[in-house]
GROMACS .gro file of C-alpha atoms in nm:
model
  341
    1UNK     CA    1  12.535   4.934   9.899
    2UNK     CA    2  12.318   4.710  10.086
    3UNK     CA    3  12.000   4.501   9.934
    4UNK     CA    4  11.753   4.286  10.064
    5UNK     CA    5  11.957   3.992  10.168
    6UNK     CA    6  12.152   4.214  10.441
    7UNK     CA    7  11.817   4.319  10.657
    8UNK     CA    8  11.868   4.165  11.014
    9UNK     CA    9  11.568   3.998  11.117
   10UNK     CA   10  11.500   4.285  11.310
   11UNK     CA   11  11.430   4.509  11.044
   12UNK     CA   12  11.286   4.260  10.832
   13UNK     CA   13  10.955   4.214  11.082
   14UNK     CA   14  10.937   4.583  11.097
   15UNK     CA   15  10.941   4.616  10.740
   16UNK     CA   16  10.692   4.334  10.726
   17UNK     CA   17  10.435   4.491  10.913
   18UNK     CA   18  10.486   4.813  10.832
   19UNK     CA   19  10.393   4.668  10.438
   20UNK     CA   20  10.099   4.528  10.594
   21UNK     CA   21   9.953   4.792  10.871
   22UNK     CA   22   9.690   4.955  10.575
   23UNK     CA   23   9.494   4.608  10.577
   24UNK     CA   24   9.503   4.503  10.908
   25UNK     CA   25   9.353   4.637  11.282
   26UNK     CA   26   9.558   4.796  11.513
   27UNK     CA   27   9.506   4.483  11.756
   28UNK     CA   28   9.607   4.208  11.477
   29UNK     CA   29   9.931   4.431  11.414
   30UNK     CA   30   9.940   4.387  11.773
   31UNK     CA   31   9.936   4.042  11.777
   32UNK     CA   32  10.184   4.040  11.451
   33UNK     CA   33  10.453   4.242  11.617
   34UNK     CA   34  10.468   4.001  11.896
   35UNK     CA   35  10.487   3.707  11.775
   36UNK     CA   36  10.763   3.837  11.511
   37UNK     CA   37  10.912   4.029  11.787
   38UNK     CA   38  11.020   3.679  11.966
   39UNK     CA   39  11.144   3.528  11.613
   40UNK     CA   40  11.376   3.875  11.627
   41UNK     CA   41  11.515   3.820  12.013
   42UNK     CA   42  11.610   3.423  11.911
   43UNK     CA   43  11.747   3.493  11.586
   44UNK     CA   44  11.936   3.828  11.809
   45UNK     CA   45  12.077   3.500  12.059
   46UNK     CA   46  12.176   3.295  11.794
   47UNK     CA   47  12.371   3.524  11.605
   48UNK     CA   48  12.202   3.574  11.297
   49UNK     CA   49  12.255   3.915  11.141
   50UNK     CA   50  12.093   3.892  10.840
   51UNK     CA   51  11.780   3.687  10.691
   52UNK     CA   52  11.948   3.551  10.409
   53UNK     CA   53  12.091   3.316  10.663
   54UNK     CA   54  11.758   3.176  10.721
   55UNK     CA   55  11.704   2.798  10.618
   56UNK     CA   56  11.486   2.527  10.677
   57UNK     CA   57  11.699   2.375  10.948
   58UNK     CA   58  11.678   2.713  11.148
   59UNK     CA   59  11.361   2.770  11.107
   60UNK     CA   60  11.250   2.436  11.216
   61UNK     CA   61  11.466   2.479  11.496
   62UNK     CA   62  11.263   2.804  11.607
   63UNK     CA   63  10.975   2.557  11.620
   64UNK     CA   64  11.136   2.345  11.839
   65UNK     CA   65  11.213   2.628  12.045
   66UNK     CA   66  10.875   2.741  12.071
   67UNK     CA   67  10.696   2.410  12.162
   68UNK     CA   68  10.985   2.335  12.377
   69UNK     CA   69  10.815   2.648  12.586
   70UNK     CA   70  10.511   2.444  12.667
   71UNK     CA   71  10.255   2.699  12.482
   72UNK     CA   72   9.918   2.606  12.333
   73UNK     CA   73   9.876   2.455  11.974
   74UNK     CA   74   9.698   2.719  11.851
   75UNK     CA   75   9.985   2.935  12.028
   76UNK     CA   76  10.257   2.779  11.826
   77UNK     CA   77   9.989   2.736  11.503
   78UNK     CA   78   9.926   3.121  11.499
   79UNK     CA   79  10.323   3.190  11.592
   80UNK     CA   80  10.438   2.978  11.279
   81UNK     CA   81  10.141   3.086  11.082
   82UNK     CA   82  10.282   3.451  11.125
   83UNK     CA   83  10.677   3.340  11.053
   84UNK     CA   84  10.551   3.204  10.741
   85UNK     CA   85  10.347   3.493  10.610
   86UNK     CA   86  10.714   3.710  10.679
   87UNK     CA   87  10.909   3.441  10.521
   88UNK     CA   88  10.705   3.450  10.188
   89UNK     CA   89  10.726   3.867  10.202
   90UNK     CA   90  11.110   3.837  10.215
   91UNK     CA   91  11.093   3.565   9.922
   92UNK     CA   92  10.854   3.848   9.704
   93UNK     CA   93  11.162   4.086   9.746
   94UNK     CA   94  11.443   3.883   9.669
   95UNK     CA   95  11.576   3.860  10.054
   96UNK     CA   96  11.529   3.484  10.081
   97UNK     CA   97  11.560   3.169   9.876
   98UNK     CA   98  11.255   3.097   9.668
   99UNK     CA   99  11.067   2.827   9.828
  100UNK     CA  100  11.160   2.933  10.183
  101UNK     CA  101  10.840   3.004  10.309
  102UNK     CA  102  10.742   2.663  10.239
  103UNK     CA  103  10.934   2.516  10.473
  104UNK     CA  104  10.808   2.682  10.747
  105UNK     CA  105  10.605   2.433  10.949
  106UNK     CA  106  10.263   2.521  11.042
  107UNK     CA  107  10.095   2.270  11.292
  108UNK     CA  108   9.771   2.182  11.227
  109UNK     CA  109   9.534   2.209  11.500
  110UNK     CA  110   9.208   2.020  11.546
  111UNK     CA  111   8.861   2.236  11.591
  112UNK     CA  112   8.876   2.111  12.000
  113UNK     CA  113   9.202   2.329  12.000
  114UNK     CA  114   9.108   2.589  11.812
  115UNK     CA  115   8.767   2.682  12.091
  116UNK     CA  116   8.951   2.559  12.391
  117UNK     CA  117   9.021   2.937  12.549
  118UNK     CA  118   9.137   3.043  12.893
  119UNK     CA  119   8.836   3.222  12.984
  120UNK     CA  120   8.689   3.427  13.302
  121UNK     CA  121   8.469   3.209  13.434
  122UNK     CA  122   8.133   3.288  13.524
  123UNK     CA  123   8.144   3.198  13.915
  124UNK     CA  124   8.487   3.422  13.949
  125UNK     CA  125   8.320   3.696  13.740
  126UNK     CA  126   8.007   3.708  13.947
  127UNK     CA  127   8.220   3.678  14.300
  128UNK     CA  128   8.393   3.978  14.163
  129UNK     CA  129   8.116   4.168  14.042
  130UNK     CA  130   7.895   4.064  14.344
  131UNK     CA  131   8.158   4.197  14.601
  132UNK     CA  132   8.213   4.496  14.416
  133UNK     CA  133   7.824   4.563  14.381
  134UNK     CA  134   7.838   4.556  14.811
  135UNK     CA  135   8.119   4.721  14.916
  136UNK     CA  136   8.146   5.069  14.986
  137UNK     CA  137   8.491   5.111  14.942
  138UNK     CA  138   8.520   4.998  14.559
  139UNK     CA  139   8.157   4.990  14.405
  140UNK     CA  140   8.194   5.264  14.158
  141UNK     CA  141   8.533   5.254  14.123
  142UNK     CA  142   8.722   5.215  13.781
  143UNK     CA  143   8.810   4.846  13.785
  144UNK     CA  144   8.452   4.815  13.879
  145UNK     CA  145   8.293   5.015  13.639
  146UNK     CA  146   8.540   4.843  13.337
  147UNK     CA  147   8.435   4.452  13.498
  148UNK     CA  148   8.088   4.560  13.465
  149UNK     CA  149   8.075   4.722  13.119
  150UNK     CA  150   8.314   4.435  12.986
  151UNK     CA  151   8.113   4.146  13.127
  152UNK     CA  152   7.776   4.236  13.053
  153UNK     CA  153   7.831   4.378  12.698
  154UNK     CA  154   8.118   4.110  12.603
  155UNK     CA  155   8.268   4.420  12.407
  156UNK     CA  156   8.629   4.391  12.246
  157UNK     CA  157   8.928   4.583  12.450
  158UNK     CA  158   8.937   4.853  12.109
  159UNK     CA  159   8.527   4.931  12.164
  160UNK     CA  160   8.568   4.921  12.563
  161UNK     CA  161   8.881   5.198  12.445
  162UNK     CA  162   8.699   5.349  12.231
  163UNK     CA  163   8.355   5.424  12.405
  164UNK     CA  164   8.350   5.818  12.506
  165UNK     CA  165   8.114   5.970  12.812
  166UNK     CA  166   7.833   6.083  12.485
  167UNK     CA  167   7.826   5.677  12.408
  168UNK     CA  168   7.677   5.621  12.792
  169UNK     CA  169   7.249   5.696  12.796
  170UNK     CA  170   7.170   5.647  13.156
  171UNK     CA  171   6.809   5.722  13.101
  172UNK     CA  172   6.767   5.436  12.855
  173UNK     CA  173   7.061   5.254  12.991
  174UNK     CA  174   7.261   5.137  12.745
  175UNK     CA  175   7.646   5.176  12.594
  176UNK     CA  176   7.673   5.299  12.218
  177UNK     CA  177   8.006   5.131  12.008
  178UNK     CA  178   8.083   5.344  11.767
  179UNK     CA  179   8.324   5.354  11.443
  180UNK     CA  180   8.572   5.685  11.458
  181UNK     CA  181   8.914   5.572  11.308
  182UNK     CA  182   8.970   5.910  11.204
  183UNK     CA  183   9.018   6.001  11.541
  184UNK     CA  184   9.185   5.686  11.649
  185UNK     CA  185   8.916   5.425  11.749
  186UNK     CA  186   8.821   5.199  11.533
  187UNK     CA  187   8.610   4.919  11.581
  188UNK     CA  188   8.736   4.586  11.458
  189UNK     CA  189   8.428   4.524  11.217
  190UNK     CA  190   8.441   4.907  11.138
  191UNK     CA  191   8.092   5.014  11.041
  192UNK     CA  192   7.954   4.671  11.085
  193UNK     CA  193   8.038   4.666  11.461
  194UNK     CA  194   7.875   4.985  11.542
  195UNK     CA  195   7.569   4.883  11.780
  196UNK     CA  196   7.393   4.986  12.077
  197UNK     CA  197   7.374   4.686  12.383
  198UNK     CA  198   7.135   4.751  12.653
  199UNK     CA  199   7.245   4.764  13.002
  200UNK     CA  200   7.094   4.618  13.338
  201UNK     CA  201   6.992   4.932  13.564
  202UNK     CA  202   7.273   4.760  13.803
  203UNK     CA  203   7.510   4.826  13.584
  204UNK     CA  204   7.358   5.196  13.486
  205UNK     CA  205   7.381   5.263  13.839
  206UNK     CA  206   7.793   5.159  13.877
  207UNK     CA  207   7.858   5.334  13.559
  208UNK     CA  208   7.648   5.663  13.712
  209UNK     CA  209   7.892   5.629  14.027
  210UNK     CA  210   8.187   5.598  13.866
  211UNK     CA  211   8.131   5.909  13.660
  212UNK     CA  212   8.012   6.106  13.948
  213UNK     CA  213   8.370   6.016  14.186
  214UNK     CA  214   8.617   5.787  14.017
  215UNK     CA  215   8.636   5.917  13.682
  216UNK     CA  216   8.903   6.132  13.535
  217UNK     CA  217   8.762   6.426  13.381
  218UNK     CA  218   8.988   6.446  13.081
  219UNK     CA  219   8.993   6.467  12.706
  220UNK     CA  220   9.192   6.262  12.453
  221UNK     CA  221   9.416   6.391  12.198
  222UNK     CA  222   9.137   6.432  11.977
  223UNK     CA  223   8.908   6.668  12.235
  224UNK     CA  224   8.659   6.372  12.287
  225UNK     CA  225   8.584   6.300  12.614
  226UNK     CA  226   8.652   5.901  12.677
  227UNK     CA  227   8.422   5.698  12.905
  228UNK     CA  228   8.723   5.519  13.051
  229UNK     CA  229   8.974   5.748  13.131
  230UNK     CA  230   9.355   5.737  13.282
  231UNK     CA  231   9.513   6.051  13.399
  232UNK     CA  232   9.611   6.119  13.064
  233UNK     CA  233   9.269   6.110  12.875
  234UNK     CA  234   9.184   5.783  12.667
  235UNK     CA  235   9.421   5.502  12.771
  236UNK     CA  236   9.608   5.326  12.558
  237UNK     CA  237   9.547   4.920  12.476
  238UNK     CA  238   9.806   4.827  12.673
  239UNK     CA  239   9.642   5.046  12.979
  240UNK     CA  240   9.337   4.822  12.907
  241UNK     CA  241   9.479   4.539  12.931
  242UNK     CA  242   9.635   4.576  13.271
  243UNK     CA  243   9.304   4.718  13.392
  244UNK     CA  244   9.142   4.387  13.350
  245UNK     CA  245   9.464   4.186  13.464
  246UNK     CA  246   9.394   4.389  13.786
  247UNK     CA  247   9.031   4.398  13.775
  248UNK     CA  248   9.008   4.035  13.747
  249UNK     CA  249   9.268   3.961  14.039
  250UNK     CA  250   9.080   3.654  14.265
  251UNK     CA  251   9.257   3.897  14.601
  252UNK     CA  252   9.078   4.132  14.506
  253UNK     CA  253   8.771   3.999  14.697
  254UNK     CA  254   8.953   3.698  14.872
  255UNK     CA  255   9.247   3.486  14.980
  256UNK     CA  256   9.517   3.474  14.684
  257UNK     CA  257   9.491   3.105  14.553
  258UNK     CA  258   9.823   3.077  14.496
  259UNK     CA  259   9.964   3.164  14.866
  260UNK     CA  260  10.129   3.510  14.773
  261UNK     CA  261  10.032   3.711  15.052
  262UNK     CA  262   9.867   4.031  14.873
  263UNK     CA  263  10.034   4.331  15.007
  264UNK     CA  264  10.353   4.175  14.939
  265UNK     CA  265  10.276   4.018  14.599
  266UNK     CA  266  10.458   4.243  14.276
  267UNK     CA  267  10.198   4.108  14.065
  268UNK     CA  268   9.947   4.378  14.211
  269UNK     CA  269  10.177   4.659  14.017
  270UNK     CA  270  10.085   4.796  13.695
  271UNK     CA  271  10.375   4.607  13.520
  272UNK     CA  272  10.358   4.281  13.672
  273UNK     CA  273   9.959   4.228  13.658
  274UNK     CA  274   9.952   4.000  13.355
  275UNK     CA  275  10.210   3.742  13.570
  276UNK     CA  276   9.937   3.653  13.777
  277UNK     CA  277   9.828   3.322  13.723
  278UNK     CA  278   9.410   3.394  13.760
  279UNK     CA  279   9.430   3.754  13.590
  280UNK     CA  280   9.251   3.737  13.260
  281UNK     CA  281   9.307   4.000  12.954
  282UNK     CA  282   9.000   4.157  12.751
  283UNK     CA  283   8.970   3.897  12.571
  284UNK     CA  284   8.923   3.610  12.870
  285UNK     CA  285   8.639   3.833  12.973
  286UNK     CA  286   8.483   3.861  12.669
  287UNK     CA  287   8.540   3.434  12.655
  288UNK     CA  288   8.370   3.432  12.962
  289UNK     CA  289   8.056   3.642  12.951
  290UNK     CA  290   7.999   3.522  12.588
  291UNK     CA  291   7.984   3.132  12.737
  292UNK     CA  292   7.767   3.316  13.047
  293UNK     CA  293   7.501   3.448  12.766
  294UNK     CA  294   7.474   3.152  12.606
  295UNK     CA  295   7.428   2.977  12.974
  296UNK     CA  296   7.189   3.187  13.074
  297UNK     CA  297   6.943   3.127  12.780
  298UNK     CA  298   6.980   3.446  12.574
  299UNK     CA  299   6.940   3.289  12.186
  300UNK     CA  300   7.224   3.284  11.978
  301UNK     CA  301   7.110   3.572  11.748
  302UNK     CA  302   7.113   3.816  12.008
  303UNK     CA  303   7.407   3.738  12.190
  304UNK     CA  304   7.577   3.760  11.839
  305UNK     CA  305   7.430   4.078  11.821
  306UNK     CA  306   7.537   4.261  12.141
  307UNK     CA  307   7.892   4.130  12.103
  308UNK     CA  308   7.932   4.194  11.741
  309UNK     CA  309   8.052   3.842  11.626
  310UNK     CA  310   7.883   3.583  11.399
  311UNK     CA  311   7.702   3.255  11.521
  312UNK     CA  312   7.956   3.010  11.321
  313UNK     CA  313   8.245   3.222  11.523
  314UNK     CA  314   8.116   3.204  11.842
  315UNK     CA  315   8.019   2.873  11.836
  316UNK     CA  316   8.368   2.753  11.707
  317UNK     CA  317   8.580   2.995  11.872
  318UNK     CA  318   8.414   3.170  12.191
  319UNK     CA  319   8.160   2.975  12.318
  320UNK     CA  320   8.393   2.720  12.563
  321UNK     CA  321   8.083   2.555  12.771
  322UNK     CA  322   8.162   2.209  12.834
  323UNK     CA  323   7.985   1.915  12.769
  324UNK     CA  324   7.773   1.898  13.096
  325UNK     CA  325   7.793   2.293  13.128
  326UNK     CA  326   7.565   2.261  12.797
  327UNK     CA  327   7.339   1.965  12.953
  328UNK     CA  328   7.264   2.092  13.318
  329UNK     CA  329   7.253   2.467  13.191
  330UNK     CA  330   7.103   2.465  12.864
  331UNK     CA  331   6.927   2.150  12.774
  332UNK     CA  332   6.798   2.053  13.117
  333UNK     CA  333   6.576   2.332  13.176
  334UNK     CA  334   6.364   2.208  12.827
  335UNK     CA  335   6.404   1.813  12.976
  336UNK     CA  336   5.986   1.878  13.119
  337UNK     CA  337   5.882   1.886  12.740
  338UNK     CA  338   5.960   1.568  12.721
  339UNK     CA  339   5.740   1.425  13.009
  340UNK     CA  340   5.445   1.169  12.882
  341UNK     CA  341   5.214   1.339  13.164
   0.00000   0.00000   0.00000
């Protein structure tokens, strides 16, 4: 009969987050399964069949590995960080050696690393928006109206997901974020992240248009009626993601910087989006227009506000403005109090 010690790594991160799926969102699960997903395919490539082979050597080696890919610090931090919170689960039920888990090395990273996100940055954003907002062929259309919506609210991708065509008052002009896990959209701060953000009547307008002639008329599995739809009612995250990978293509209104020529180039297909080098996820986006509110002179509070996140957090983690960003944009405009006249 088999025990503990004879799950394959495999199972073992399945199990593992399978344990842990009550306490944590859908998009952290996400984010677990991944990064335990590529500690799976090197342990599958390596030969390991079962975790009680795991030791200190290997497991330092799967560091190795992993830096040895060039990622970020916090990439490999977050990556290890995960490893070791599975390593310490299959120490709890006898799988592993006691003291396993401690010998997983975490790197420390310093605060700079920690804020220092790929982002989309405000001048691509606005070239995108901008050509959208005059051109007859796309203004309206659905990687228009998502660019829009994600840039000026700095939303997460599970509230853009989750927003249905009730959340959208054109007459006030603003986007509702509301908390319905029961029907399979939660909001990462569940009740706490419910808000209303007000909406430029630009952006009204797009939304208005996209409704009216780009916009699936569909319901999701729950009989809601999503604001973002794909041709099977609500998308799911990964649909999301590879509308803003498209949506945030630099062809799209230009030259490809990286001298692919653009009817040729397979990382305009659904599956190959995220391979392009200046494609950003949700997440870049929300980077980006976060460091744009805070450039443009909206106070802290309220910026914290419409994009549901504390001051500390966006200050340490989303705010990426560099040091003369922050002079020119923020503190220059104030440099006239100064003045002895």
């Amino acid at each position: 009969m088999s025990g503990p010690r004879d799950l394959s790594p495999r199972d073992a991160w399945k199990r593992y987050i399978d344990r842990r799926r009550t306490e944590l969102t859908d998009g952290s699960a996400d984010s677990y399964h991944y990064r335990l997903k590529l500690f799976g395919a090197w342990c599958e490539e390596r030969g390991i069949e079962t975790v009680s082979e795991l030791n200190g050597w290997l497991l330092d080696e799967f560091r190795a590995y992993r830096a040895g890919e060039g990622i970020a610090p916090t990439t490999l931090h977050n990556e290890m960080e995960t490893l070791r919170g599975l390593v310490e689960y299959l120490e709890n039920i006898g799988a592993v050696e006691d003291g396993l888990a401690e010998k997983v090395d975490v790197p420390r990273v310093s605060e700079d690393d920690q804020s220092r996100e790929t982002k989309l940055t405000t001048d691509d954003a606005l070239e995108l928006i901008q050509f959208h907002r005059s051109n007859d062929e796309t203004y309206g259309s659905l990687f228009h109206a998502f660019l829009e919506v994600a840039w000026h609210t700095g939303a997460r991708l599970g509230a853009l997901r989750g927003l249905d065509l009730r959340d959208f008052n054109s007459d006030v002009g603003y986007v509702e974020f509301v908390h319905r896990p029961e029907t399979d959209t939660p909001l990462k701060n569940k009740r706490k992240g419910e808000r209303m953000v007000k909406l430029l009547p630009e952006v009204v307008d797009v939304l208005q248009e996209y409704i009216a002639n780009d916009r699936w008329s569909n319901h999701d599995d729950h009989g809601r009626q999503p604001l973002f739809t794909s041709t099977r009612g609500r998308p799911g995250r990964n649909t999301v993601r590879v509308w803003s990978y498209r949506a945030t293509m630099p062809c799209v209104h230009g030259p490809c910087p990286h001298g692919h020529d653009p009817p040729d180039c397979e990382f305009r297909s659904h599956s190959h989006a995220s391979k392009c080098p200046s494609s950003r996820a949700p997440h870049h986006i929300r980077t980006g227009s976060i460091t744009w509110h805070r450039d443009r002179g909206i106070p802290k509070e309220v910026t914290a506000e419409r994009v549901n996140a504390s001051q500390r957090v966006i200050d340490r983690h989303y705010d990426t403005a560099t040091k003369l960003e922050e002079m020119e944009l923020r503190r220059g405009p104030h440099l006239d109090k100064l003045s002895l006249n």
